Amino acid sequence: MKTETKCVQGGYRPKNGEPRQIPIIQSTTFKYETSEAMGKLFDLEAAGYFYSRLQNPTCDTVAAKICELEGGTAAMLTGSGQAANFFAIFNIASCGDHVVSSSTIYGGTFNLFAVTMKRMGIDFTFVSPDCTEEELHAAFRPNTKAVFGETLANPALTVLDIEKFAKVAHEHGCPLIIDNTFPTPVGCRPFEWGADIVTHSTTKYLDGHGSAVGGCLVDSGRFDWTKYPDRYPGLCTPDESYHGVTYTERFGLAGAYITKATVQLMRDLGCVQSPQSAYLLGLGIESLHVRMKKHCENAQAVAEFLQNHEKIGWITYCGLPGDSGYELAKKYMPNGSCGVISFGVKGGRSAAEAFMKNLKLISIATHVADARSCCLHPASSTHRQLSEEELAAAGVSSDLVRLSCGIEDAEDIIEDLAQALAAI
């Protein structure tokens, strides 16, 4: 099936007499006739459900849709995008380990890595997405377990050279983890360019309507953990917390990574997405291919307007010729990137704040990437925990404004921007 058809019909194919829409299984528990039948589930000898903290049929059905869209072998939903990124790393790294990450990532993810996970004993080295292969090689250590990056950085909008990062990661025997939230699988499929694991904040375009917080973790099934058993013992040696199962032996490369994340991490940490949220996510994905086209069209028109405005100091949008990410975007996202634009208002932080106060149609909101246009000043909100040096490393200047173009009429969005700029 083509991507558009997968958006509508992927993950769920009802049989004769079954519900056409995904059922909401709003139940914490599931009944069995015998203890022996349930015991097989706990021994991972049979497929099924026993407690929704680990798995739920509604969540698994929607995860299967995203898995099809990304071209993976297994996927799981989480309670948020942050939980998905945490699981992606913590599933293969622990105290004393090291991870290489692009520096231009979402501020919340940067804080998760540089502060919270550092307290857990996992060290991160941040590299510029524009680094050379030699500079990237230099960031690795003997205890490096993974490489992380965002297809399109939030909010710097830097386009990651996925093939370069994948090549170097694989030369060091490490998987490449890509957060593909902004372009979605409609715009980019990182597995086709060498990535091994993909994460999403489903709260954004996949949901598309700002109705439910969630995340997703997808495995390509291609990274051979068994080549490096000493580096990835959690996948290649018996798990004593689960009856001594060795995940790569029992579930193969196609299922080992997600199974471990489900029965071990979700079991212990419980970052579960609710069935109701998963249902809303599934509805949102059905129109993803239609919405992304409109988001990209609107963003292109708005970017071209802002590019020539006298009160705009700079603009970043990879759809503009001359943008630093333009050529990479043509390679990785030939059908459009996303509806998010970053720009700086002349006059710095105070001018940016004055501009935002005068917006009428466009909302000031922490959220991004849904049907309604919204705007944010990251330095005073999502990235306010970062120092000036960290802001610079993350590609977030104090004058940066992040604009998420919705699916309204482009002329209305432009008119609102024009009057807000005129009021400065």
Coordinates of C-alpha atoms in Angstrom, one line a residue, residues 145-308:
K145 CA 25.6 2.7 23.0
A146 CA 23.6 4.9 20.5
V147 CA 23.5 8.0 18.3
F148 CA 20.5 10.3 18.5
G149 CA 19.2 13.1 16.3
E150 CA 16.0 14.8 15.0
T151 CA 15.1 14.7 11.3
L152 CA 14.1 18.3 11.6
A153 CA 15.3 19.9 14.8
N154 CA 12.7 21.6 17.0
P155 CA 12.8 24.7 16.9
A156 CA 16.1 25.3 15.0
L157 CA 14.8 23.4 12.0
T158 CA 18.2 22.0 11.2
V159 CA 18.0 19.2 8.7
L160 CA 20.0 16.1 9.9
D161 CA 22.1 14.3 7.3
I162 CA 20.7 10.9 8.3
E163 CA 23.0 8.9 6.0
K164 CA 26.1 10.5 7.4
F165 CA 25.1 9.9 11.0
A166 CA 23.9 6.3 10.2
K167 CA 27.2 5.5 8.4
V168 CA 29.4 6.6 11.3
A169 CA 27.1 5.1 14.0
H170 CA 27.2 1.7 12.2
E171 CA 31.0 1.9 11.9
H172 CA 31.1 2.0 15.7
G173 CA 28.5 -0.8 16.1
C174 CA 25.8 1.5 17.4
P175 CA 22.2 2.1 16.2
L176 CA 21.0 5.5 15.0
I177 CA 17.8 6.7 16.8
I178 CA 15.9 9.4 14.9
D179 CA 13.0 11.6 16.3
N180 CA 10.8 11.9 13.2
T181 CA 8.1 14.1 14.8
F182 CA 8.1 17.1 12.4
P183 CA 8.2 15.6 9.0
T184 CA 6.2 12.5 10.0
P185 CA 6.5 9.3 7.8
V186 CA 4.5 11.2 5.1
G187 CA 7.5 13.5 4.7
C188 CA 10.4 11.3 5.6
R189 CA 11.0 7.6 6.4
P190 CA 14.4 7.5 8.2
F191 CA 14.7 3.7 8.0
E192 CA 15.2 4.1 4.2
W193 CA 18.3 6.2 4.9
G194 CA 19.9 4.0 7.4
A195 CA 18.3 4.8 10.8
D196 CA 17.5 1.9 13.1
I197 CA 15.0 3.2 15.5
V198 CA 12.4 6.0 15.1
T199 CA 10.5 8.0 17.8
H200 CA 7.6 10.3 17.6
S201 CA 5.8 12.8 19.8
T202 CA 2.4 11.7 18.5
T203 CA 1.0 14.8 20.2
K204 CA 2.1 16.8 17.2
Y205 CA 1.2 16.1 13.5
L206 CA 0.2 12.5 13.9
D207 CA -2.6 13.5 16.2
G208 CA -2.9 16.8 14.4
H209 CA -5.6 18.4 16.6
G210 CA -4.0 19.0 20.0
S211 CA -6.4 16.5 21.6
A212 CA -4.1 13.8 23.2
V213 CA -0.5 13.7 24.5
G214 CA 1.4 10.6 23.4
G215 CA 4.5 9.1 21.9
C216 CA 5.6 6.2 19.8
L217 CA 8.7 4.0 19.4
V218 CA 9.4 2.1 16.2
D219 CA 12.1 -0.5 15.5
S220 CA 13.4 -1.2 12.0
G221 CA 14.3 -4.7 13.0
R222 CA 17.6 -4.3 11.0
F223 CA 20.2 -3.6 13.6
D224 CA 21.9 -6.8 14.6
W225 CA 22.3 -6.7 18.3
T226 CA 23.8 -10.2 18.4
K227 CA 27.0 -8.9 16.7
Y228 CA 27.7 -7.0 19.9
P229 CA 26.5 -9.1 22.8
D230 CA 28.9 -7.5 25.3
R231 CA 27.7 -4.0 24.3
Y232 CA 24.0 -4.9 24.5
P233 CA 23.7 -7.6 27.2
G234 CA 20.1 -6.6 28.0
L235 CA 19.0 -7.9 24.6
C236 CA 21.5 -10.7 24.1
T237 CA 21.8 -12.3 27.6
P238 CA 19.1 -13.8 29.8
D239 CA 16.8 -11.3 31.6
E240 CA 16.5 -12.7 35.2
S241 CA 13.6 -10.3 35.8
Y242 CA 11.6 -12.2 33.1
H243 CA 12.3 -15.9 33.7
G244 CA 15.7 -15.8 32.0
V245 CA 14.4 -15.0 28.5
T246 CA 17.0 -13.8 26.0
Y247 CA 15.1 -11.4 23.8
T248 CA 17.1 -11.8 20.6
E249 CA 16.8 -15.6 20.8
R250 CA 13.1 -15.7 21.6
F251 CA 11.8 -12.8 19.4
G252 CA 14.6 -12.3 16.8
L253 CA 15.8 -9.0 15.5
A254 CA 12.3 -8.0 14.3
G255 CA 10.8 -8.1 17.8
A256 CA 13.5 -8.2 20.5
Y257 CA 14.0 -4.4 21.0
I258 CA 10.3 -3.5 21.3
T259 CA 9.4 -6.6 23.4
K260 CA 12.1 -5.7 25.9
A261 CA 10.9 -2.1 26.1
T262 CA 7.3 -3.4 26.7
V263 CA 7.8 -6.2 29.2
Q264 CA 10.6 -4.6 31.1
L265 CA 10.5 -0.7 30.8
M266 CA 6.7 -0.3 30.5
R267 CA 6.2 -2.9 33.1
D268 CA 8.4 -1.0 35.6
L269 CA 7.9 2.6 34.6
G270 CA 4.3 2.6 33.3
C271 CA 4.5 5.4 30.7
V272 CA 1.4 4.1 29.0
Q273 CA -0.8 5.8 26.6
S274 CA -4.5 5.5 27.4
P275 CA -6.8 3.7 25.0
Q276 CA -8.9 6.8 24.5
S277 CA -5.8 8.8 23.5
A278 CA -4.8 6.1 21.2
Y279 CA -8.2 6.1 19.5
L280 CA -8.0 9.9 19.0
L281 CA -4.5 9.4 17.6
G282 CA -5.7 6.8 15.2
L283 CA -8.4 9.1 13.9
G284 CA -5.9 11.9 13.4
I285 CA -3.5 9.7 11.4
E286 CA -6.3 8.9 8.9
S287 CA -6.1 12.5 7.6
L288 CA -2.3 12.9 8.1
H289 CA -1.4 12.8 4.4
V290 CA -4.0 15.4 3.6
R291 CA -3.1 17.8 6.4
M292 CA 0.7 17.6 5.9
K293 CA 0.3 18.8 2.3
K294 CA -1.7 21.8 3.5
H295 CA 0.7 22.5 6.3
C296 CA 3.7 22.6 3.9
E297 CA 1.8 24.7 1.4
N298 CA 0.9 27.3 4.0
A299 CA 4.4 27.3 5.5
Q300 CA 6.0 27.9 2.1
A301 CA 3.8 30.9 1.4
V302 CA 4.3 32.3 4.9
A303 CA 8.1 31.8 4.7
E304 CA 8.3 33.6 1.3
F305 CA 6.3 36.5 2.9
L306 CA 8.5 36.7 5.9
Q307 CA 11.7 36.4 3.9
N308 CA 11.1 39.7 2.3

